[in-house]
PDB file of C-alpha atoms in Angstrom:
ATOM      1  CA  MET X1209     -77.654  10.870  41.633  1.00 95.00           C
ATOM      2  CA  THR X1210     -78.476  10.761  37.955  1.00 97.00           C
ATOM      3  CA  VAL X1211     -77.370  13.959  36.104  1.00 98.00           C
ATOM      4  CA  GLY X1212     -78.558  14.937  32.688  1.00 98.00           C
ATOM      5  CA  ILE X1213     -76.484  17.320  30.595  1.00 98.00           C
ATOM      6  CA  LEU X1214     -77.556  18.996  27.396  1.00 98.00           C
ATOM      7  CA  GLY X1215     -74.484  19.798  25.283  1.00 96.00           C
ATOM      8  CA  LEU X1216     -71.020  18.439  25.521  1.00 96.00           C
ATOM      9  CA  GLY X1217     -68.880  21.473  24.672  1.00 93.00           C
ATOM     10  CA  LEU X1218     -66.288  22.916  27.025  1.00 94.00           C
ATOM     11  CA  ILE X1219     -68.769  23.692  29.840  1.00 95.00           C
ATOM     12  CA  GLY X1220     -71.137  20.650  29.584  1.00 96.00           C
ATOM     13  CA  GLY X1221     -68.260  18.270  28.879  1.00 96.00           C
ATOM     14  CA  SER X1222     -66.325  19.572  31.911  1.00 97.00           C
ATOM     15  CA  MET X1223     -69.436  19.110  34.081  1.00 97.00           C
ATOM     16  CA  ALA X1224     -69.939  15.629  32.713  1.00 97.00           C
ATOM     17  CA  ARG X1225     -66.365  14.765  33.686  1.00 97.00           C
ATOM     18  CA  ALA X1226     -66.759  16.283  37.169  1.00 98.00           C
ATOM     19  CA  TYR X1227     -69.954  14.481  37.984  1.00 98.00           C
ATOM     20  CA  ALA X1228     -68.647  11.164  36.480  1.00 98.00           C
ATOM     21  CA  MET X1229     -65.444  11.475  38.587  1.00 97.00           C
ATOM     22  CA  ALA X1230     -67.603  12.012  41.704  1.00 97.00           C
ATOM     23  CA  GLY X1231     -69.432   8.774  41.101  1.00 97.00           C
ATOM     24  CA  HIS X1232     -72.696  10.030  39.623  1.00 98.00           C
ATOM     25  CA  THR X1233     -74.464   8.613  36.620  1.00 98.00           C
ATOM     26  CA  VAL X1234     -74.330  11.058  33.734  1.00 98.00           C
ATOM     27  CA  LEU X1235     -76.718  11.034  30.801  1.00 98.00           C
ATOM     28  CA  ALA X1236     -76.048  13.436  27.943  1.00 97.00           C
ATOM     29  CA  ALA X1237     -77.508  14.685  24.706  1.00 96.00           C
ATOM     30  CA  ASP X1238     -75.538  16.352  21.888  1.00 94.00           C
ATOM     31  CA  THR X1239     -76.174  16.952  18.210  1.00 92.00           C
ATOM     32  CA  ASP X1240     -72.770  15.606  17.360  1.00 91.00           C
ATOM     33  CA  GLU X1241     -73.190  11.804  17.632  1.00 92.00           C
ATOM     34  CA  ALA X1242     -69.420  11.223  17.258  1.00 92.00           C
ATOM     35  CA  MET X1243     -68.694  13.521  20.213  1.00 92.00           C
ATOM     36  CA  LEU X1244     -71.374  11.816  22.352  1.00 94.00           C
ATOM     37  CA  SER X1245     -69.835   8.388  21.551  1.00 94.00           C
ATOM     38  CA  PHE X1246     -66.365   9.689  22.423  1.00 93.00           C
ATOM     39  CA  ALA X1247     -67.555  11.115  25.750  1.00 95.00           C
ATOM     40  CA  MET X1248     -68.985   7.701  26.561  1.00 96.00           C
ATOM     41  CA  LEU X1249     -65.678   6.018  25.694  1.00 94.00           C
ATOM     42  CA  ALA X1250     -63.904   8.528  27.813  1.00 93.00           C
ATOM     43  CA  GLY X1251     -66.065   7.566  30.826  1.00 96.00           C
ATOM     44  CA  ALA X1252     -67.572  10.999  31.161  1.00 96.00           C
ATOM     45  CA  VAL X1253     -71.041   9.861  30.006  1.00 97.00           C
ATOM     46  CA  HIS X1254     -72.877   6.714  30.839  1.00 97.00           C
ATOM     47  CA  GLY X1255     -75.960   6.890  28.574  1.00 96.00           C
ATOM     48  CA  ARG X1256     -78.116   9.058  26.435  1.00 96.00           C
ATOM     49  CA  LEU X1257     -80.446  11.733  27.663  1.00 97.00           C
ATOM     50  CA  ASP X1258     -83.683  10.630  26.037  1.00 96.00           C
ATOM     51  CA  ALA X1259     -87.224  10.934  27.345  1.00 95.00           C
ATOM     52  CA  GLU X1260     -86.864   7.925  29.608  1.00 95.00           C
ATOM     53  CA  GLY X1261     -83.464   9.239  30.924  1.00 96.00           C
ATOM     54  CA  ILE X1262     -84.788  12.757  31.607  1.00 98.00           C
ATOM     55  CA  SER X1263     -87.368  11.278  34.025  1.00 97.00           C
ATOM     56  CA  LYS X1264     -84.636   9.686  36.061  1.00 97.00           C
ATOM     57  CA  CYS X1265     -82.566  12.862  36.508  1.00 98.00           C
ATOM     58  CA  GLY X1266     -82.368  14.607  39.814  1.00 97.00           C
ATOM     59  CA  LEU X1267     -80.343  17.266  38.145  1.00 98.00           C
ATOM     60  CA  LEU X1268     -80.451  18.676  34.627  1.00 98.00           C
ATOM     61  CA  LEU X1269     -77.738  21.000  33.320  1.00 98.00           C
ATOM     62  CA  LEU X1270     -78.581  22.941  30.067  1.00 98.00           C
ATOM     63  CA  ALA X1271     -75.171  23.861  28.423  1.00 96.00           C
ATOM     64  CA  ILE X1272     -76.003  24.866  24.900  1.00 95.00           C
ATOM     65  CA  TYR X1273     -76.934  28.348  23.491  1.00 92.00           C
ATOM     66  CA  PRO X1274     -79.690  30.142  25.282  1.00 93.00           C
ATOM     67  CA  ASP X1275     -82.395  29.782  22.583  1.00 94.00           C
ATOM     68  CA  GLY X1276     -81.584  26.144  22.212  1.00 95.00           C
ATOM     69  CA  SER X1277     -81.586  25.461  25.958  1.00 96.00           C
ATOM     70  CA  ALA X1278     -84.951  27.128  26.425  1.00 97.00           C
ATOM     71  CA  ALA X1279     -86.524  25.391  23.448  1.00 97.00           C
ATOM     72  CA  TRP X1280     -85.208  22.036  24.641  1.00 98.00           C
ATOM     73  CA  LEU X1281     -86.757  22.586  28.122  1.00 98.00           C
ATOM     74  CA  GLU X1282     -90.042  23.634  26.619  1.00 98.00           C
ATOM     75  CA  GLU X1283     -90.168  20.548  24.416  1.00 97.00           C
ATOM     76  CA  ASN X1284     -89.118  18.110  27.161  1.00 98.00           C
ATOM     77  CA  ALA X1285     -90.544  19.647  30.313  1.00 98.00           C
ATOM     78  CA  ARG X1286     -93.301  16.975  30.509  1.00 97.00           C
ATOM     79  CA  PHE X1287     -90.620  14.309  31.104  1.00 98.00           C
ATOM     80  CA  VAL X1288     -88.856  16.160  33.960  1.00 98.00           C
ATOM     81  CA  SER X1289     -89.501  14.813  37.458  1.00 97.00           C
ATOM     82  CA  LYS X1290     -91.120  17.258  39.866  1.00 97.00           C
ATOM     83  CA  ASP X1291     -88.284  16.539  42.224  1.00 97.00           C
ATOM     84  CA  ALA X1292     -85.681  17.587  39.747  1.00 98.00           C
ATOM     85  CA  LEU X1293     -83.486  20.710  39.706  1.00 98.00           C
ATOM     86  CA  VAL X1294     -82.804  22.266  36.387  1.00 98.00           C
ATOM     87  CA  LEU X1295     -80.019  24.804  35.849  1.00 98.00           C
ATOM     88  CA  ASP X1296     -78.820  26.433  32.679  1.00 97.00           C
ATOM     89  CA  CYS X1297     -75.189  27.406  32.156  1.00 96.00           C
ATOM     90  CA  CYS X1298     -75.722  30.127  29.441  1.00 93.00           C
ATOM     91  CA  GLY X1299     -73.969  33.383  29.179  1.00 93.00           C
ATOM     92  CA  THR X1300     -77.068  35.605  29.271  1.00 96.00           C
ATOM     93  CA  LYS X1301     -80.009  35.207  31.676  1.00 96.00           C
ATOM     94  CA  GLU X1302     -82.945  37.545  30.884  1.00 96.00           C
ATOM     95  CA  LYS X1303     -84.425  35.685  27.935  1.00 95.00           C
ATOM     96  CA  ILE X1304     -83.845  32.177  29.080  1.00 96.00           C
ATOM     97  CA  CYS X1305     -85.135  32.840  32.531  1.00 97.00           C
ATOM     98  CA  ALA X1306     -88.210  34.594  31.140  1.00 97.00           C
ATOM     99  CA  ARG X1307     -88.966  31.391  29.169  1.00 97.00           C
ATOM    100  CA  CYS X1308     -87.951  28.833  31.624  1.00 98.00           C
ATOM    101  CA  PHE X1309     -89.370  30.015  34.923  1.00 98.00           C
ATOM    102  CA  PRO X1310     -92.997  29.739  33.684  1.00 98.00           C
ATOM    103  CA  VAL X1311     -92.274  26.296  32.207  1.00 98.00           C
ATOM    104  CA  ALA X1312     -90.895  25.064  35.470  1.00 98.00           C
ATOM    105  CA  ALA X1313     -93.879  26.463  37.309  1.00 97.00           C
ATOM    106  CA  GLN X1314     -96.301  24.819  34.922  1.00 97.00           C
ATOM    107  CA  PHE X1315     -94.736  21.361  35.201  1.00 98.00           C
ATOM    108  CA  GLY X1316     -93.865  21.603  38.961  1.00 97.00           C
ATOM    109  CA  PHE X1317     -90.082  21.284  38.906  1.00 98.00           C
ATOM    110  CA  THR X1318     -87.448  23.857  39.944  1.00 98.00           C
ATOM    111  CA  PHE X1319     -85.438  25.947  37.408  1.00 98.00           C
ATOM    112  CA  VAL X1320     -82.611  28.226  38.408  1.00 98.00           C
ATOM    113  CA  GLY X1321     -80.532  30.389  36.044  1.00 97.00           C
ATOM    114  CA  GLY X1322     -76.810  29.763  36.309  1.00 97.00           C
ATOM    115  CA  HIS X1323     -73.580  31.020  34.809  1.00 96.00           C
ATOM    116  CA  PRO X1324     -70.293  29.330  35.666  1.00 96.00           C
ATOM    117  CA  MET X1325     -67.641  31.978  35.451  1.00 92.00           C
ATOM    118  CA  ALA X1326     -64.969  29.749  34.011  1.00 87.00           C
ATOM    119  CA  GLY X1327     -63.893  28.829  30.598  1.00 76.00           C
ATOM    120  CA  SER X1328     -61.191  29.015  27.956  1.00 74.00           C
ATOM    121  CA  GLN X1329     -60.561  30.450  24.569  1.00 70.00           C
ATOM    122  CA  PHE X1330     -60.936  26.918  23.171  1.00 74.00           C
ATOM    123  CA  SER X1331     -64.245  25.235  22.784  1.00 78.00           C
ATOM    124  CA  GLY X1332     -65.370  21.640  22.498  1.00 86.00           C
ATOM    125  CA  PHE X1333     -65.378  18.380  24.524  1.00 89.00           C
ATOM    126  CA  LYS X1334     -61.657  17.735  23.781  1.00 88.00           C
ATOM    127  CA  TYR X1335     -60.684  20.776  25.897  1.00 89.00           C
ATOM    128  CA  SER X1336     -63.019  19.893  28.762  1.00 92.00           C
ATOM    129  CA  ARG X1337     -61.645  18.849  32.116  1.00 94.00           C
ATOM    130  CA  ALA X1338     -63.126  17.879  35.446  1.00 95.00           C
ATOM    131  CA  THR X1339     -61.371  20.656  37.331  1.00 95.00           C
ATOM    132  CA  LEU X1340     -62.472  23.537  35.055  1.00 96.00           C
ATOM    133  CA  PHE X1341     -64.724  25.047  37.734  1.00 96.00           C
ATOM    134  CA  ARG X1342     -62.587  24.368  40.732  1.00 96.00           C
ATOM    135  CA  GLY X1343     -62.415  27.600  42.785  1.00 96.00           C
ATOM    136  CA  ALA X1344     -64.408  29.625  40.118  1.00 96.00           C
ATOM    137  CA  PRO X1345     -67.364  31.858  40.851  1.00 96.00           C
ATOM    138  CA  MET X1346     -70.896  30.644  40.044  1.00 97.00           C
ATOM    139  CA  VAL X1347     -73.629  33.159  39.435  1.00 97.00           C
ATOM    140  CA  LEU X1348     -77.208  32.100  40.226  1.00 97.00           C
ATOM    141  CA  VAL X1349     -80.540  33.685  39.254  1.00 97.00           C
ATOM    142  CA  PRO X1350     -83.246  31.882  41.273  1.00 97.00           C
ATOM    143  CA  PRO X1351     -87.005  32.307  40.839  1.00 95.00           C
ATOM    144  CA  VAL X1352     -87.204  33.662  44.375  1.00 90.00           C
ATOM    145  CA  PHE X1353     -84.319  35.887  45.441  1.00 84.00           C
ATOM    146  CA  ASP X1354     -84.172  35.034  49.173  1.00 85.00           C
ATOM    147  CA  ASP X1355     -84.939  31.302  49.171  1.00 90.00           C
ATOM    148  CA  ILE X1356     -82.150  30.078  51.398  1.00 92.00           C
ATOM    149  CA  LEU X1357     -83.180  26.446  51.202  1.00 95.00           C
ATOM    150  CA  LEU X1358     -83.186  26.529  47.481  1.00 96.00           C
ATOM    151  CA  LEU X1359     -79.664  28.077  47.450  1.00 95.00           C
ATOM    152  CA  ASP X1360     -78.376  25.366  49.720  1.00 96.00           C
ATOM    153  CA  ARG X1361     -79.964  22.804  47.421  1.00 97.00           C
ATOM    154  CA  VAL X1362     -78.241  24.287  44.478  1.00 97.00           C
ATOM    155  CA  LYS X1363     -74.875  24.498  46.139  1.00 97.00           C
ATOM    156  CA  ALA X1364     -75.136  20.795  47.267  1.00 97.00           C
ATOM    157  CA  ALA X1365     -76.140  19.717  43.793  1.00 98.00           C
ATOM    158  CA  LEU X1366     -73.136  21.562  42.256  1.00 98.00           C
ATOM    159  CA  ALA X1367     -70.728  20.296  44.789  1.00 98.00           C
ATOM    160  CA  PRO X1368     -68.828  18.016  42.322  1.00 97.00           C
ATOM    161  CA  CYS X1369     -67.909  20.993  40.275  1.00 97.00           C
ATOM    162  CA  GLU X1370     -66.105  22.549  43.266  1.00 97.00           C
ATOM    163  CA  PHE X1371     -67.069  26.177  42.711  1.00 97.00           C
ATOM    164  CA  GLY X1372     -65.252  28.608  44.909  1.00 97.00           C
ATOM    165  CA  SER X1373     -68.083  31.054  45.482  1.00 96.00           C
ATOM    166  CA  PHE X1374     -71.709  31.687  44.667  1.00 96.00           C
ATOM    167  CA  SER X1375     -73.356  35.003  43.833  1.00 95.00           C
ATOM    168  CA  VAL X1376     -77.109  35.606  43.644  1.00 96.00           C
ATOM    169  CA  THR X1377     -78.519  38.229  41.398  1.00 96.00           C
ATOM    170  CA  THR X1378     -81.427  39.068  39.052  1.00 96.00           C
ATOM    171  CA  ALA X1379     -81.393  38.217  35.398  1.00 96.00           C
ATOM    172  CA  ARG X1380     -81.404  41.936  34.480  1.00 97.00           C
ATOM    173  CA  ASP X1381     -78.501  42.795  36.705  1.00 97.00           C
ATOM    174  CA  HIS X1382     -76.578  39.646  35.538  1.00 97.00           C
ATOM    175  CA  ASP X1383     -76.851  40.733  31.852  1.00 97.00           C
ATOM    176  CA  LYS X1384     -75.866  44.264  32.576  1.00 97.00           C
ATOM    177  CA  MET X1385     -72.744  43.265  34.412  1.00 96.00           C
ATOM    178  CA  ILE X1386     -71.754  40.466  31.988  1.00 96.00           C
ATOM    179  CA  ALA X1387     -71.829  42.924  29.114  1.00 97.00           C
ATOM    180  CA  PHE X1388     -68.872  44.602  30.723  1.00 97.00           C
ATOM    181  CA  THR X1389     -66.965  41.805  32.359  1.00 93.00           C
ATOM    182  CA  SER X1390     -67.245  39.159  29.663  1.00 94.00           C
ATOM    183  CA  GLN X1391     -68.842  40.235  26.348  1.00 96.00           C
ATOM    184  CA  MET X1392     -66.960  43.521  25.844  1.00 97.00           C
ATOM    185  CA  PRO X1393     -63.477  41.863  26.328  1.00 95.00           C
ATOM    186  CA  HIS X1394     -64.387  39.333  23.630  1.00 95.00           C
ATOM    187  CA  ILE X1395     -65.475  42.057  21.229  1.00 96.00           C
ATOM    188  CA  LEU X1396     -62.412  44.230  21.960  1.00 96.00           C
ATOM    189  CA  SER X1397     -59.968  41.361  21.544  1.00 95.00           C
ATOM    190  CA  ASN X1398     -61.587  40.195  18.315  1.00 96.00           C
ATOM    191  CA  ALA X1399     -61.499  43.647  16.736  1.00 95.00           C
ATOM    192  CA  PHE X1400     -57.981  44.427  17.999  1.00 93.00           C
ATOM    193  CA  ILE X1401     -56.422  41.350  16.306  1.00 93.00           C
ATOM    194  CA  LYS X1402     -57.768  42.587  12.895  1.00 94.00           C
ATOM    195  CA  SER X1403     -55.014  45.190  12.565  1.00 91.00           C
ATOM    196  CA  PRO X1404     -52.804  44.349   9.571  1.00 92.00           C
ATOM    197  CA  THR X1405     -49.882  44.876  11.879  1.00 89.00           C
ATOM    198  CA  ALA X1406     -50.890  41.722  13.840  1.00 83.00           C
ATOM    199  CA  LEU X1407     -49.554  39.618  10.909  1.00 85.00           C
ATOM    200  CA  HIS X1408     -45.984  40.730  11.836  1.00 82.00           C
ATOM    201  CA  HIS X1409     -46.125  40.810  15.634  1.00 82.00           C
ATOM    202  CA  LYS X1410     -43.842  37.858  16.290  1.00 81.00           C
ATOM    203  CA  GLY X1411     -40.688  38.967  18.154  1.00 72.00           C
ATOM    204  CA  PHE X1412     -42.322  42.204  19.188  1.00 75.00           C
ATOM    205  CA  SER X1413     -45.058  41.042  21.608  1.00 71.00           C
ATOM    206  CA  ALA X1414     -45.124  39.947  25.208  1.00 78.00           C
ATOM    207  CA  GLY X1415     -47.573  39.619  27.979  1.00 82.00           C
ATOM    208  CA  SER X1416     -49.884  42.559  27.229  1.00 89.00           C
ATOM    209  CA  TYR X1417     -50.345  41.259  23.687  1.00 86.00           C
ATOM    210  CA  ARG X1418     -51.136  37.752  24.790  1.00 87.00           C
ATOM    211  CA  ASP X1419     -53.528  38.975  27.588  1.00 87.00           C
ATOM    212  CA  LEU X1420     -55.479  41.165  25.202  1.00 88.00           C
ATOM    213  CA  THR X1421     -55.805  38.777  22.336  1.00 87.00           C
ATOM    214  CA  ARG X1422     -56.353  35.460  24.130  1.00 89.00           C
ATOM    215  CA  VAL X1423     -60.123  35.492  23.782  1.00 88.00           C
ATOM    216  CA  ALA X1424     -60.097  36.636  20.151  1.00 89.00           C
ATOM    217  CA  TRP X1425     -59.995  32.908  19.514  1.00 87.00           C
ATOM    218  CA  LEU X1426     -63.725  32.448  20.333  1.00 86.00           C
ATOM    219  CA  ASN X1427     -66.755  30.473  19.068  1.00 87.00           C
ATOM    220  CA  PRO X1428     -68.323  32.957  16.584  1.00 91.00           C
ATOM    221  CA  GLN X1429     -71.832  31.573  16.413  1.00 90.00           C
ATOM    222  CA  MET X1430     -72.206  31.310  20.223  1.00 89.00           C
ATOM    223  CA  TRP X1431     -70.824  34.769  20.947  1.00 92.00           C
ATOM    224  CA  ALA X1432     -72.835  36.360  18.217  1.00 94.00           C
ATOM    225  CA  GLU X1433     -76.013  34.936  19.770  1.00 92.00           C
ATOM    226  CA  LEU X1434     -75.045  36.151  23.227  1.00 93.00           C
ATOM    227  CA  PHE X1435     -74.188  39.639  22.003  1.00 96.00           C
ATOM    228  CA  LEU X1436     -77.570  39.947  20.313  1.00 96.00           C
ATOM    229  CA  ASP X1437     -79.429  38.486  23.302  1.00 94.00           C
ATOM    230  CA  ASN X1438     -77.845  41.214  25.362  1.00 96.00           C
ATOM    231  CA  ARG X1439     -77.951  43.949  22.774  1.00 97.00           C
ATOM    232  CA  GLU X1440     -78.826  46.965  24.849  1.00 97.00           C
ATOM    233  CA  ASN X1441     -76.247  46.324  27.498  1.00 98.00           C
ATOM    234  CA  VAL X1442     -73.472  45.547  24.944  1.00 98.00           C
ATOM    235  CA  LEU X1443     -74.289  48.718  22.982  1.00 98.00           C
ATOM    236  CA  PHE X1444     -74.079  50.820  26.181  1.00 98.00           C
ATOM    237  CA  GLU X1445     -70.623  49.370  26.861  1.00 98.00           C
ATOM    238  CA  LEU X1446     -69.493  49.705  23.277  1.00 98.00           C
ATOM    239  CA  ASP X1447     -70.645  53.384  23.090  1.00 98.00           C
ATOM    240  CA  THR X1448     -68.967  54.167  26.433  1.00 98.00           C
ATOM    241  CA  TYR X1449     -65.706  52.529  25.277  1.00 97.00           C
ATOM    242  CA  MET X1450     -65.750  54.304  21.840  1.00 98.00           C
ATOM    243  CA  ASN X1451     -66.267  57.669  23.411  1.00 98.00           C
ATOM    244  CA  HIS X1452     -63.279  57.132  25.675  1.00 97.00           C
ATOM    245  CA  LEU X1453     -61.205  55.909  22.736  1.00 97.00           C
ATOM    246  CA  ALA X1454     -62.115  58.985  20.772  1.00 98.00           C
ATOM    247  CA  ALA X1455     -60.768  61.210  23.643  1.00 98.00           C
ATOM    248  CA  TYR X1456     -57.394  59.325  23.532  1.00 97.00           C
ATOM    249  CA  ARG X1457     -57.281  59.584  19.771  1.00 97.00           C
ATOM    250  CA  ASP X1458     -58.016  63.333  19.805  1.00 98.00           C
ATOM    251  CA  ALA X1459     -55.282  64.102  22.361  1.00 97.00           C
ATOM    252  CA  ILE X1460     -52.758  62.124  20.387  1.00 97.00           C
ATOM    253  CA  ALA X1461     -53.836  63.708  17.112  1.00 98.00           C
ATOM    254  CA  ARG X1462     -53.373  67.222  18.730  1.00 97.00           C
ATOM    255  CA  GLY X1463     -50.067  66.320  20.269  1.00 97.00           C
ATOM    256  CA  ASP X1464     -51.650  67.260  23.612  1.00 97.00           C
ATOM    257  CA  GLU X1465     -49.290  65.630  26.090  1.00 97.00           C
ATOM    258  CA  ALA X1466     -51.002  67.173  29.176  1.00 97.00           C
ATOM    259  CA  GLU X1467     -54.434  65.938  28.135  1.00 97.00           C
ATOM    260  CA  LEU X1468     -53.193  62.464  27.238  1.00 97.00           C
ATOM    261  CA  THR X1469     -51.358  62.220  30.611  1.00 97.00           C
ATOM    262  CA  ARG X1470     -54.591  63.200  32.327  1.00 97.00           C
ATOM    263  CA  LEU X1471     -56.536  60.592  30.497  1.00 97.00           C
ATOM    264  CA  LEU X1472     -53.985  57.892  31.324  1.00 96.00           C
ATOM    265  CA  GLU X1473     -53.892  58.938  34.968  1.00 97.00           C
ATOM    266  CA  ALA X1474     -57.707  58.804  35.164  1.00 96.00           C
ATOM    267  CA  GLY X1475     -57.688  55.240  33.776  1.00 96.00           C
ATOM    268  CA  LYS X1476     -55.013  54.235  36.227  1.00 95.00           C
ATOM    269  CA  LYS X1477     -56.921  55.605  39.203  1.00 95.00           C
ATOM    270  CA  GLN X1478     -60.088  53.949  38.013  1.00 95.00           C
ATOM    271  CA  LYS X1479     -58.307  50.530  37.900  1.00 92.00           C
ATOM    272  CA  GLU X1480     -57.027  51.129  41.478  1.00 93.00           C
ATOM    273  CA  ALA X1481     -60.527  51.952  42.602  1.00 93.00           C
ATOM    274  CA  VAL X1482     -62.284  48.987  41.046  1.00 90.00           C
ATOM    275  CA  ASP X1483     -59.619  46.255  41.573  1.00 87.00           C
ATOM    276  CA  GLY X1484     -57.111  47.683  44.053  1.00 78.00           C
TER     277      GLY X1484
END
């Protein structure tokens, strides 16, 4: 199978490596010519994803920012084979699915929204690896929710990535959930590390500090676009969190040990309920 990949960052680069390792022909496009050349030298990419290459692809993976992925597909849809499967790998789904489902219908190929739930605090091809997705969940947003044959086709096409599970949802439900599970942790981590005390933490920090601050080391431009794409859901989660923080702050300011204990106990029970 010939696989086309748009973008050779951590996600696209790891997919390129996985498909190349599985014996597939990988064509890629990236705005960084040096990175594209390096990926070719590394054996992860075998050629450029130009108009001729697009027409040869049985699978196209869009792994750049949502607006860029949608714009690229709109511009190049006329080259995509009607037998091709196109998946995006973006962090939000409503806007890209709203743009790409109609394009796929117009030109006769299949588009499915996708979100591989794997990654790292580091970005770029140099951190990519063929095993990044092994055992990880993959979230799918198909154009038809209960098309079993399509889901089987997607699973087969993604087999080289070795995902551990697949979830099917709507674009709206995906974005609502991802605001809580992914986008909020990045905001909280990035804000937390801005305390002036952080400059002097060495020797005083352990696992809880490392866990909380790991994703503060993010790609600012990408995450800013994702937050704004999902603005309403992110604002809901931020407002909810800030209200809870205010309750903890008020209890501490009043010296109210009973109320603070109650708040902490409620949080502990909630953790047990959702993850226990």
